CSV table of C-alpha atoms in Angstrom, one decimal:
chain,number,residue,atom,x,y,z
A,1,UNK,CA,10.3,-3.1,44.6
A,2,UNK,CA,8.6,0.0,43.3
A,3,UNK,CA,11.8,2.1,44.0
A,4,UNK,CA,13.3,-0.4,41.6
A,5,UNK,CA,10.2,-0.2,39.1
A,6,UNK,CA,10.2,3.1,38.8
A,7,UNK,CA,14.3,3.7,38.8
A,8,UNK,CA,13.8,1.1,35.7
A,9,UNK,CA,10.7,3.2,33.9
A,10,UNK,CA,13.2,6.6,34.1
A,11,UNK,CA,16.1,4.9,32.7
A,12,UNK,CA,14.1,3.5,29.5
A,13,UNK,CA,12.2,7.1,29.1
A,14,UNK,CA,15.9,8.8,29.3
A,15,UNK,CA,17.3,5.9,27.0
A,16,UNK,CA,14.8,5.7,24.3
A,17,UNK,CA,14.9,9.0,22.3
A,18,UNK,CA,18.6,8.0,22.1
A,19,UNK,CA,17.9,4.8,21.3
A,20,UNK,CA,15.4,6.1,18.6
A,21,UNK,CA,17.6,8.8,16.8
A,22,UNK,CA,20.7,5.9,16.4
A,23,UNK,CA,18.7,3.7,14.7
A,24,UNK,CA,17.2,6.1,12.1
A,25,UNK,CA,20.6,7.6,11.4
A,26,UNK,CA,21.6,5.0,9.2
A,27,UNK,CA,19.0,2.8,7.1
A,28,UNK,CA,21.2,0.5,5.2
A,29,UNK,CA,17.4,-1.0,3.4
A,30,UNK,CA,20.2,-2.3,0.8
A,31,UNK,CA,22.3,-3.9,2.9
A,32,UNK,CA,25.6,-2.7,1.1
A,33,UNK,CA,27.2,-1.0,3.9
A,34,UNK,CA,29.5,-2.2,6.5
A,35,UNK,CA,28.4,-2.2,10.4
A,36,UNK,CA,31.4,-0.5,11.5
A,37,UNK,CA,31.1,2.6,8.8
A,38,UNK,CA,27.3,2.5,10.0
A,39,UNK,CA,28.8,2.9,13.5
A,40,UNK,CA,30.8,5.3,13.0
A,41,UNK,CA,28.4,7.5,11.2
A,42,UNK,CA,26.6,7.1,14.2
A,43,UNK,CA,29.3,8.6,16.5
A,44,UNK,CA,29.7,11.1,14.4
A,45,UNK,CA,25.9,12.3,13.9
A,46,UNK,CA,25.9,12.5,17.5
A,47,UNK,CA,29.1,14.9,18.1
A,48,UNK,CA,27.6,17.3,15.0
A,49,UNK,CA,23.9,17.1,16.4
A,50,UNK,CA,25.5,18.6,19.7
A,51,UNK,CA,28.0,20.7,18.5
A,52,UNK,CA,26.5,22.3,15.3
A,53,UNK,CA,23.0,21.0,15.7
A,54,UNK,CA,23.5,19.0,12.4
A,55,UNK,CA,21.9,15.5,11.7
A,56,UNK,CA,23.3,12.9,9.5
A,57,UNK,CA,20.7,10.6,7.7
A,58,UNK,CA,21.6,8.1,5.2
A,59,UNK,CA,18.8,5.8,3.4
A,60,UNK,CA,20.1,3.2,0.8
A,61,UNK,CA,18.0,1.6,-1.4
A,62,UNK,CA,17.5,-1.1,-4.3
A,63,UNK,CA,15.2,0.6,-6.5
A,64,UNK,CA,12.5,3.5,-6.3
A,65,UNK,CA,10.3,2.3,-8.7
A,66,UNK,CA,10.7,5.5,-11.3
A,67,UNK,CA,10.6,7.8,-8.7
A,68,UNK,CA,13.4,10.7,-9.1
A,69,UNK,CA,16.2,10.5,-6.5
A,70,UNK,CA,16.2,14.0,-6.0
A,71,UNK,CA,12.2,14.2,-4.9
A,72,UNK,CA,12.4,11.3,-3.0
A,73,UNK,CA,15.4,12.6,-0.5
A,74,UNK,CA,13.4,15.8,-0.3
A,75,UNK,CA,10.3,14.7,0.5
A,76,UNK,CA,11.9,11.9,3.0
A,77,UNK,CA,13.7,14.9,4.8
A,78,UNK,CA,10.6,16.5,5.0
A,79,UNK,CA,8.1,14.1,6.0
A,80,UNK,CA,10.4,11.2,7.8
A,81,UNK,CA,13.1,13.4,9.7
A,82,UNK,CA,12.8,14.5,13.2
A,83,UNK,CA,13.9,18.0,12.4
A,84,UNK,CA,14.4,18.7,8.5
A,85,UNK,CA,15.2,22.1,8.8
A,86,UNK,CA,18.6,20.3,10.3
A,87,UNK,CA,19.2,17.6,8.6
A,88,UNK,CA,21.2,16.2,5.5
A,89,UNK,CA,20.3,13.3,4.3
A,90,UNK,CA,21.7,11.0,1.4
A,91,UNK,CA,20.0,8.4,-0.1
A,92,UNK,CA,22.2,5.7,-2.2
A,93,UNK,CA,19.8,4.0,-4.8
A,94,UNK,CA,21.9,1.1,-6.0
A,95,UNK,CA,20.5,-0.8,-8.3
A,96,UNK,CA,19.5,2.2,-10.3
A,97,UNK,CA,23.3,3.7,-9.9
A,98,UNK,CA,21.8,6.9,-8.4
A,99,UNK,CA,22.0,9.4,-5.5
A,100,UNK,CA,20.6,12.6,-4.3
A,101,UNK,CA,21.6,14.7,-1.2
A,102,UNK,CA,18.7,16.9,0.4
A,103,UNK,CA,19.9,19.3,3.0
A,104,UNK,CA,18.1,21.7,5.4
A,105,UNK,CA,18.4,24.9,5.7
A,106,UNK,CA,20.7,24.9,9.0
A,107,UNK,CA,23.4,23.0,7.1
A,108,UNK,CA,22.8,24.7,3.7
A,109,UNK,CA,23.8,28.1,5.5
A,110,UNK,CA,26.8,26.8,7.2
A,111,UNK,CA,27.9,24.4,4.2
A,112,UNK,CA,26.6,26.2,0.8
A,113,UNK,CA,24.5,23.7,-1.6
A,114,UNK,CA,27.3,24.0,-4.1
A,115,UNK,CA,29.7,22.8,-2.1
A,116,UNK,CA,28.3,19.9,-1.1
A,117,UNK,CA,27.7,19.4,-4.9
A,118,UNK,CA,31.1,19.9,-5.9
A,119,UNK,CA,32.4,17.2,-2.7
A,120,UNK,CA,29.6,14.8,-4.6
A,121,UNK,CA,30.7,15.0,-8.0
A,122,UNK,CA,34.5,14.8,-6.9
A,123,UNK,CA,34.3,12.5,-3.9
A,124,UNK,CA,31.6,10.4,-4.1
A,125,UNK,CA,30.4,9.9,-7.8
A,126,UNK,CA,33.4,7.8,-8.9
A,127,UNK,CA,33.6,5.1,-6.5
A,128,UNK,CA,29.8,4.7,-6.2
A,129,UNK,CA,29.5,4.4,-9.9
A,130,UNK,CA,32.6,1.5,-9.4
A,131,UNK,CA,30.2,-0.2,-6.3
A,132,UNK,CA,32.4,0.6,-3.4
A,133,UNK,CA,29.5,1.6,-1.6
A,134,UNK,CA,31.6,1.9,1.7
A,135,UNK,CA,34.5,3.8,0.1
A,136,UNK,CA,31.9,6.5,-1.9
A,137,UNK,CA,30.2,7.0,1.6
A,138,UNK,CA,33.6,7.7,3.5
A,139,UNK,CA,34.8,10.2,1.1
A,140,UNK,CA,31.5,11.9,1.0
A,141,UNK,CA,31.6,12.3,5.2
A,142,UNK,CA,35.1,13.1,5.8
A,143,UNK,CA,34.9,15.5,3.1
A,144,UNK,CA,31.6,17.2,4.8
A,145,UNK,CA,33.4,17.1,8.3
A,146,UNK,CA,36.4,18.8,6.8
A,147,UNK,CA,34.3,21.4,5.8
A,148,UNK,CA,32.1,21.8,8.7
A,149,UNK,CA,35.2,22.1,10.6
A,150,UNK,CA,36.4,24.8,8.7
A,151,UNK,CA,32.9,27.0,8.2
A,152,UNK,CA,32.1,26.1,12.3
A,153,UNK,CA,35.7,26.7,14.0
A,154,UNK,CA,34.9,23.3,15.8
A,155,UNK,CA,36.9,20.2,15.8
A,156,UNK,CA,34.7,17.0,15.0
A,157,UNK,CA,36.8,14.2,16.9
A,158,UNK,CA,34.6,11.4,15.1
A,159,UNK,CA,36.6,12.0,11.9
A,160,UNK,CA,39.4,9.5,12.9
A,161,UNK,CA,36.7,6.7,12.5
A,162,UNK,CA,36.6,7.4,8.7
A,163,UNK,CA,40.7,7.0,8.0
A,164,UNK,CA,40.2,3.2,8.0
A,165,UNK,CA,41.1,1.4,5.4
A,166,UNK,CA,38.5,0.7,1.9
A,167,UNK,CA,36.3,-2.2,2.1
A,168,UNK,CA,36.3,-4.7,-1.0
A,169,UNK,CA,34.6,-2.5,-3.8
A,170,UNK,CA,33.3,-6.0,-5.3
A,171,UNK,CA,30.8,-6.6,-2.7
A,172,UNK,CA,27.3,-8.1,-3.8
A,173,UNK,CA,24.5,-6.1,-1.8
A,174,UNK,CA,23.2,-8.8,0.5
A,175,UNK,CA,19.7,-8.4,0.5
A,176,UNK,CA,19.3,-10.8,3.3
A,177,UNK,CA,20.9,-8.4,5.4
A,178,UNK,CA,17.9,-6.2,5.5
A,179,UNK,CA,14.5,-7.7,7.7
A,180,UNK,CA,12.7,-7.4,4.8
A,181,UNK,CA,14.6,-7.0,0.9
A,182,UNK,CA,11.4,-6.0,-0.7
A,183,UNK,CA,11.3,-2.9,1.8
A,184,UNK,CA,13.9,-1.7,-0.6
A,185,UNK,CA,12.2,-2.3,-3.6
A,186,UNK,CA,9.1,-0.6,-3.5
A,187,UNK,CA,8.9,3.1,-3.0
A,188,UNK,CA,6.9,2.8,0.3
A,189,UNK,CA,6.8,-0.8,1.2
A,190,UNK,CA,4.5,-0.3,4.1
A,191,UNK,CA,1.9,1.5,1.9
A,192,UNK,CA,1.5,-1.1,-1.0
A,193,UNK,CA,1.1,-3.2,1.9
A,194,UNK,CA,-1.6,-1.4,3.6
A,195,UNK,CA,-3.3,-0.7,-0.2
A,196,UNK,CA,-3.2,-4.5,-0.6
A,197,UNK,CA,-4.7,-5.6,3.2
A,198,UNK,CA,-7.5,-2.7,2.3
A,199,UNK,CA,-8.1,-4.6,-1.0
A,200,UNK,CA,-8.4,-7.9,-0.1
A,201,UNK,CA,-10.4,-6.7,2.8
A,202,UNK,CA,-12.7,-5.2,0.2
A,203,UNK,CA,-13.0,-8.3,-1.9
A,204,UNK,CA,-14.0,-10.5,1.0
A,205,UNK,CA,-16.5,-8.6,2.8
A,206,UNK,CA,-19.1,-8.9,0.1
A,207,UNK,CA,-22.6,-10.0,0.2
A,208,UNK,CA,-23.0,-9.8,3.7
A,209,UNK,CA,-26.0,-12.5,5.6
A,210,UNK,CA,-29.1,-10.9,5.9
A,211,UNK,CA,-32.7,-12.4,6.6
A,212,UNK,CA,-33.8,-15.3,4.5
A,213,UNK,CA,-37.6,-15.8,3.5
A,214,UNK,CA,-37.9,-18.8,6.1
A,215,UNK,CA,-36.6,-16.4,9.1
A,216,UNK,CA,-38.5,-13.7,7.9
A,217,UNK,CA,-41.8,-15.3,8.0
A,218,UNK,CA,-40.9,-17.3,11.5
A,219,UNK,CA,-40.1,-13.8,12.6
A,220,UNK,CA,-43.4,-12.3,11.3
A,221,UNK,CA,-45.2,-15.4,13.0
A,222,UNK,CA,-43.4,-15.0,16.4
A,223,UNK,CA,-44.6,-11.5,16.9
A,224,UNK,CA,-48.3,-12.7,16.0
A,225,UNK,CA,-48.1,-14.7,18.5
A,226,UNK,CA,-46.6,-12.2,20.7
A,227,UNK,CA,-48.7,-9.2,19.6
A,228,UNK,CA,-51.9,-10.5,17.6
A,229,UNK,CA,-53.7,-11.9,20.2
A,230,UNK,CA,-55.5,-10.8,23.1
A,231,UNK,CA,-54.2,-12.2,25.7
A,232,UNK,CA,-57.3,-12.0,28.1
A,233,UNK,CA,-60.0,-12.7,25.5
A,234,UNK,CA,-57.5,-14.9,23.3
A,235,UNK,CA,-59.4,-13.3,20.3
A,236,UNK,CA,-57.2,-12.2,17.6
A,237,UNK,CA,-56.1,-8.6,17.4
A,238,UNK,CA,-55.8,-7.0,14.2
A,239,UNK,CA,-54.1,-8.8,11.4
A,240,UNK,CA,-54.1,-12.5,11.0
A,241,UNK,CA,-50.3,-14.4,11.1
A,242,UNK,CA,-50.1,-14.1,6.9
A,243,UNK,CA,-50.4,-9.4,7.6
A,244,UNK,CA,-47.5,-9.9,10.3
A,245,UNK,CA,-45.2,-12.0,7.8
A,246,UNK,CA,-46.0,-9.6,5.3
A,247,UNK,CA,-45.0,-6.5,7.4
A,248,UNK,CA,-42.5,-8.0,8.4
A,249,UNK,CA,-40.8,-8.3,5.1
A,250,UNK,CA,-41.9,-5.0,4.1
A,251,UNK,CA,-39.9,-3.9,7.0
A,252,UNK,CA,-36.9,-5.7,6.7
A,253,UNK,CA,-36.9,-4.7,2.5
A,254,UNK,CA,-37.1,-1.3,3.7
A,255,UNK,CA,-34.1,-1.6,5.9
A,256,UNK,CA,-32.1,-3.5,3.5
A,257,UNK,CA,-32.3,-6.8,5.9
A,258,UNK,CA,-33.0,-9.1,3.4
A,259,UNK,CA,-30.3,-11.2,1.1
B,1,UNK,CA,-71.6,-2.7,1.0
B,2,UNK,CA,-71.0,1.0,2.1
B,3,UNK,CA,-67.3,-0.4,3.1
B,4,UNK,CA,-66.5,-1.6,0.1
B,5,UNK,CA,-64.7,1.7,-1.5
B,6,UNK,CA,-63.2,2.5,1.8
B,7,UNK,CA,-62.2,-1.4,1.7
B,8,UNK,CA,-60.5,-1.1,-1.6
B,9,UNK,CA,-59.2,1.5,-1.1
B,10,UNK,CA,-56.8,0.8,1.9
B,11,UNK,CA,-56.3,-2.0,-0.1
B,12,UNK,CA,-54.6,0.1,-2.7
B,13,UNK,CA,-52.6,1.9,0.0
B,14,UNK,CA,-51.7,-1.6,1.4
B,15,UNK,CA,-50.6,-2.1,-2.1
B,16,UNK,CA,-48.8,0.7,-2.8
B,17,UNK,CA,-46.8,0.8,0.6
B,18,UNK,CA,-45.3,-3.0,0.3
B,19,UNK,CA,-44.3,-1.7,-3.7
B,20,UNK,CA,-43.2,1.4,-2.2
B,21,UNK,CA,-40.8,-0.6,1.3
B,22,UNK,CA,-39.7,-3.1,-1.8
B,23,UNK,CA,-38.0,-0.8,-4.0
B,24,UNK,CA,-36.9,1.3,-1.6
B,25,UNK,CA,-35.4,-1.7,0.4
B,26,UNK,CA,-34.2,-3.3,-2.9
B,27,UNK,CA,-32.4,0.1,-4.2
B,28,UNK,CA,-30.6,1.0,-1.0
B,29,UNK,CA,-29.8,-2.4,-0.2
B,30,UNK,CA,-28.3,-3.0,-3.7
B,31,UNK,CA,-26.6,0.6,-3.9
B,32,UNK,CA,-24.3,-0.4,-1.0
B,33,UNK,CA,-23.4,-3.9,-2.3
B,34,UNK,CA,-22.3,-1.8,-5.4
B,35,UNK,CA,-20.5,0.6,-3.4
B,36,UNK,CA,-18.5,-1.7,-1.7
B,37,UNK,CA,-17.8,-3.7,-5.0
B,38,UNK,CA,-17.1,-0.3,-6.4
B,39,UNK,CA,-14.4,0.8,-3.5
B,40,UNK,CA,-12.6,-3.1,-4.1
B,41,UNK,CA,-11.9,-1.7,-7.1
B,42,UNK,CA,-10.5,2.0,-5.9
B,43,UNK,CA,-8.6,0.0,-3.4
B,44,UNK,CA,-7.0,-2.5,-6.6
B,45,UNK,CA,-6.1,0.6,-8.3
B,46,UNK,CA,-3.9,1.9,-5.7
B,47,UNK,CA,-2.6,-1.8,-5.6
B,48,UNK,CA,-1.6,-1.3,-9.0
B,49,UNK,CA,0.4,1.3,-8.4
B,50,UNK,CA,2.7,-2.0,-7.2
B,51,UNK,CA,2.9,-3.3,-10.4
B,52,UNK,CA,3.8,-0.2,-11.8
B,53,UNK,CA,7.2,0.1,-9.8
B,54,UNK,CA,8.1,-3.7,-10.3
B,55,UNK,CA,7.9,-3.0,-14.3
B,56,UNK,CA,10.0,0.4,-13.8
B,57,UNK,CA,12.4,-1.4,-11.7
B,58,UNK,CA,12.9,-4.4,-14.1
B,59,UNK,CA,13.1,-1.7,-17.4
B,60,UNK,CA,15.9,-0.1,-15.1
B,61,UNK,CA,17.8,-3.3,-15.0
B,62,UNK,CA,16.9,-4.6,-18.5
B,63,UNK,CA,18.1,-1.5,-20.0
B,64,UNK,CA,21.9,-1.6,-18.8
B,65,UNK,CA,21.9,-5.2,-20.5
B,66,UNK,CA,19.7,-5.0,-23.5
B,67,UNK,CA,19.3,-2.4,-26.8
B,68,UNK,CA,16.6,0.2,-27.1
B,69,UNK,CA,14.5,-1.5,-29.4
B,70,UNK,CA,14.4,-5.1,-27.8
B,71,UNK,CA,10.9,-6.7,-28.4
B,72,UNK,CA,10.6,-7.8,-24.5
B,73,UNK,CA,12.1,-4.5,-23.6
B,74,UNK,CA,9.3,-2.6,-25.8
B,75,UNK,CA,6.6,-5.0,-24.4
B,76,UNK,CA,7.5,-4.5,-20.5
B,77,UNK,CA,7.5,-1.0,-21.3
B,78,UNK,CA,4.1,-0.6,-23.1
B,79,UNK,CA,2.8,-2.9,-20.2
B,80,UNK,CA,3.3,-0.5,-17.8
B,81,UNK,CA,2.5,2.4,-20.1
B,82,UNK,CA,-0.9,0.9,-19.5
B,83,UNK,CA,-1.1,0.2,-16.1
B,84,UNK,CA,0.0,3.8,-15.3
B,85,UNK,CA,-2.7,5.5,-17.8
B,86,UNK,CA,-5.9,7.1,-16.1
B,87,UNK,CA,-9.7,5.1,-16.2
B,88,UNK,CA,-9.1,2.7,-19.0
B,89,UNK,CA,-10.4,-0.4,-17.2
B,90,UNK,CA,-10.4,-3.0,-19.3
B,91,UNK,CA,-6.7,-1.8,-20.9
B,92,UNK,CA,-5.0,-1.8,-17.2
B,93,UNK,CA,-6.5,-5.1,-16.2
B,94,UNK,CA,-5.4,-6.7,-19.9
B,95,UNK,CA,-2.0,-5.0,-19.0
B,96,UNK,CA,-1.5,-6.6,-15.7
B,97,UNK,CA,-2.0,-10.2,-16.8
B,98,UNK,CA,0.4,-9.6,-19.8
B,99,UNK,CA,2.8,-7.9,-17.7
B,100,UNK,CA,3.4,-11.2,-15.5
B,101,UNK,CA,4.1,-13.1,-19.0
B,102,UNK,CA,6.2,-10.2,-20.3
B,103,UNK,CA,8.1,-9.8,-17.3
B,104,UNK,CA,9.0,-13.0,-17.0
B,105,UNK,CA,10.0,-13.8,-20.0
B,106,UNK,CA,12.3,-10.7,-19.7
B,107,UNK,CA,13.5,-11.8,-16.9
B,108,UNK,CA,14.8,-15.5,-18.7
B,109,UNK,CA,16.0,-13.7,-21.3
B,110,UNK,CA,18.7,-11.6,-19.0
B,111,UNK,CA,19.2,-14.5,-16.8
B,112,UNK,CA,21.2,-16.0,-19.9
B,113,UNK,CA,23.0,-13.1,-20.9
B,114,UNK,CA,26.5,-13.3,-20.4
B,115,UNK,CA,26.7,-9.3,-19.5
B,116,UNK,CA,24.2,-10.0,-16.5
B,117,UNK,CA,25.9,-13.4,-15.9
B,118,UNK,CA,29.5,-11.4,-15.4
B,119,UNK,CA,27.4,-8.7,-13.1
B,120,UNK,CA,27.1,-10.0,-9.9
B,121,UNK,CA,24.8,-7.4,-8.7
B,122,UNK,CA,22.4,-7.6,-11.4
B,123,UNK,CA,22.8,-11.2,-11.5
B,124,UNK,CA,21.4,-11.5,-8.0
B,125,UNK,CA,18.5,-9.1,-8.7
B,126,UNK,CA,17.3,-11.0,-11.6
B,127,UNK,CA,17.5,-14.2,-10.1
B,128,UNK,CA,16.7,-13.2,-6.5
B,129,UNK,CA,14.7,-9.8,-5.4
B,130,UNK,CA,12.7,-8.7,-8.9
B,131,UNK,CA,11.5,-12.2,-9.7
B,132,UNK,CA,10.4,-11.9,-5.7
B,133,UNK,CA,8.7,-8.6,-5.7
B,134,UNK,CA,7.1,-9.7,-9.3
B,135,UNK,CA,5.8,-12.5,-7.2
B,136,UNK,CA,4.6,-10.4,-4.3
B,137,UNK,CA,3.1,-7.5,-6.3
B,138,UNK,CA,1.1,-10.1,-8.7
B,139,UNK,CA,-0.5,-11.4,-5.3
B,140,UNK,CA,-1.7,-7.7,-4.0
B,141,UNK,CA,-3.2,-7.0,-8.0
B,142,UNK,CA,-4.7,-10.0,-8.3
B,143,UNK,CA,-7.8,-9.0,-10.1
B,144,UNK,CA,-9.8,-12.0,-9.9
B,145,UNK,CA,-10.4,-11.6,-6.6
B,146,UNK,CA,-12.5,-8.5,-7.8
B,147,UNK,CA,-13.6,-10.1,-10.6
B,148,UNK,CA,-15.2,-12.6,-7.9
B,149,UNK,CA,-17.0,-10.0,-5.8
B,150,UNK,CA,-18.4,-8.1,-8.8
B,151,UNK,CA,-19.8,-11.8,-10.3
B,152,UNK,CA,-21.2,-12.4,-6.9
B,153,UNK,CA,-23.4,-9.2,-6.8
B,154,UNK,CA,-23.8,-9.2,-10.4
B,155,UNK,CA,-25.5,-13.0,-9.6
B,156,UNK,CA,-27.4,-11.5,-7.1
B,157,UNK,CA,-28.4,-8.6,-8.7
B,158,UNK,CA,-29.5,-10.4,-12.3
B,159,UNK,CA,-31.1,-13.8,-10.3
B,160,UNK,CA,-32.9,-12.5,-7.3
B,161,UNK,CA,-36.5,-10.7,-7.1
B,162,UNK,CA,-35.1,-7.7,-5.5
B,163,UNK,CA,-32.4,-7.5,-7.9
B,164,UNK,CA,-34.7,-7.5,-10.8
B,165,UNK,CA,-37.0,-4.3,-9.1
B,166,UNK,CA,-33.1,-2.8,-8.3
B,167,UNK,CA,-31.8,-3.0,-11.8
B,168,UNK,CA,-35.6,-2.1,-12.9
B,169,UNK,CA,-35.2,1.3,-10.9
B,170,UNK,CA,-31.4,1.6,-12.7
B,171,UNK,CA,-29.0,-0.2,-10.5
B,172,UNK,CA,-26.1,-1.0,-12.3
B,173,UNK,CA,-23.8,-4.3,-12.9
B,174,UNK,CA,-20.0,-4.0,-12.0
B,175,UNK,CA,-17.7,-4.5,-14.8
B,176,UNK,CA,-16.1,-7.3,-14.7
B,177,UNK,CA,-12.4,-7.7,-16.3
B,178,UNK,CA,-11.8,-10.8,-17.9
B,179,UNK,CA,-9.1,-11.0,-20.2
């Protein structure tokens, strides 16, 4: 039983970094892309992270909320990806009709910025601008693995997975798709939501309880009795019951104890 | 009769301690209410920044489908012209209850124009997802839940005994924004 256990442990540790890295590969927040492309992109980050230590990220997105295209992608390369120095990453923002490519400096050497540029403006631009969301994308990857082919000398056998045919360019973006639609909406969904909890959580811890009058002089009367008589002669010690309350509320104004 | 200065006298120091644990007490206990009415409203600033994004994100829309110059347009814009502007309590908190009016009058206003009605895209984030995170951002900003804590201390601080030393030894109100 604790062979098995432990035979199960090692296979999730070994499984989970893969399991990780295909799920960040693609994040369709939008929900305009088809499974299978998302698939396939997949695949084929896995064959270029091996062979020419290359990752593939794509983000789509509704909106960014006035943010610029270009600064997001970089600053999500630099801050989200598990090795930005290798990565490319494209982020689709669909209901603003923009894009930006942000590429690290492994891929910039073996690619050029330029070129990538020049496959953008020809390959992708047009059909994204038309809505075929699916076709835009394809172009855009079997353009970059034709030309990581050519600058690496390797052969990329993923590519066949982009020669299907077009999807329907008239797709609506199914924001059901996604877990949560306004994920793509905001910039960073999660940190609006954290700013809001931290608000309300602000707004309701107010005017904490503190000692009323009544407990402060039952407290002040409890410690005469405790401490203001002697307890062999029974004669009183000190101040009378009225000193103790009023000590006692001295104290507790002192220490901020009372409402 | 020989005790009677010395009597007096730790009268006065009786005196003068209680006044002295009072104010003391009543400052520090009031500064940190304040505080914590004054990070509520730290924390609704960043929640702005929410509001912010919806209004870009509807301009971004409202634009393909309406003229520069369009009176909703011009007043969805100048709403969040004011919401993104530095300090300027009482403008930002004006502009987030006119933005929900603004906006969503904006948002009528495309639903019946025959451009959005033939864009199935837009169409479905005018009806659907920006009416949603309009919604959903108006519930984070809601500034009358501020508005609430800073009455509360502002109660406490104007109706209570140790209020009234606080505010005597300059312990402020909160602003409150009611628009």
């Amino acid at each position: 039983m604790k062979k098995t256990l432990i035979l199960l442990l090692a296979l999730l540790l070994v499984a989970a970094p893969a399991l990780a890295s295909s799920s960040s590969v693609v994040n369709d927040a939008a929900g305009v892309l088809d499974p299978g492309l998302i698939s396939g992109i997949q695949k084929l980050n896995e064959e270029t992270q091996r062979k020419l230590d290359i990752r593939l990220q794509v983000i789509t997105r509704h909106f960014l909320g006035g943010a610029q295209a270009a600064s997001f992608a970089e600053e999500t390369r630099q801050n989200q990806s598990e090795s930005p120095e290798n990565t490319i990453l494209l982020v689709m923002v669909i209901g603003e009709e923009r894009y930006a490519i942000s590429m690290g400096e492994v891929p910039q050497a073996l690619l050029g910025l330029d070129a990538v540029n020049n496959l953008l403006a020809s390959t992708f631009r047009a059909p994204y601008l038309n809505r075929d969301y699916d076709g835009a994308l394809r172009a855009l990857i079997s353009g970059l693995v034709v030309r990581m082919e050519s600058a690496s000398g390797q052969r990329l056998s993923s590519k066949e997975l982009f020669d299907s045919t077009p999807s329907d360019p008239s797709m609506v973006p199914d924001p059901t798709r996604a877990p949560n639609p306004l994920d793509s909406f905001f910039r960073e969904w999660e940190r609006s939501s954290d700013n809001a909890k931290q608000y309300e959580q602000n707004t309701r811890d107010r005017g904490r309880s503190r000692l009323s009058l009544w407990q402060i002089a039952l407290i002040g009367f409890i410690l005469f009795k405790l401490f203001g008589r002697d307890r062999t002669t029974g004669r009183k010690r000190g101040c009378g019951p009225l000193g103790w309350i009023f000590g006692t509320w001295g104290i507790s104004k002192f220490f901020g104890w009372r409402k | 009769m020989r005790k009677t200065p010395a009597y007096f006298l730790g009268l006065v120091i009786l005196l003068a301690l209680v006044a002295a644990s009072l104010s003391i007490g009543a400052v520090r206990g009031f500064r940190e209410e304040k505080a914590q009415v004054e990070s509520a409203l730290g924390s609704l600033d960043a929640v702005i920044g929410s509001r912010v994004e919806t209004g870009n994100n509807l301009l971004t829309v409202a634009r393909r489908h309406l003229p520069q110059g369009d009176a909703l347009l011009e007043a969805v814009a100048k709403d969040v012209s004011s919401l993104s502007a530095q300090g300027l309590w009482h403008q930002k908190m004006a502009a987030n209850a006119q933005l929900e009016a603004d906006a969503k009058a904006l948002l009528k206003a495309l639903e019946a124009l025959p451009s959005v009605q033939e864009d199935s895209r837009d169409l479905s984030y005018v009806t659907g997802l920006l009416p949603q995170a309009l919604d959903q951002s108006a519930q984070w900003a809601d500034a009358g839940r501020y508005n609430e804590a800073a009455a509360d201390y502002n109660k406490r601080l104007s109706g209570t005994f140790s209020g009234l030393i606080a505010r005597f030894l300059g312990v402020a109100a909160a602003p409150l924004f009611n628009p």
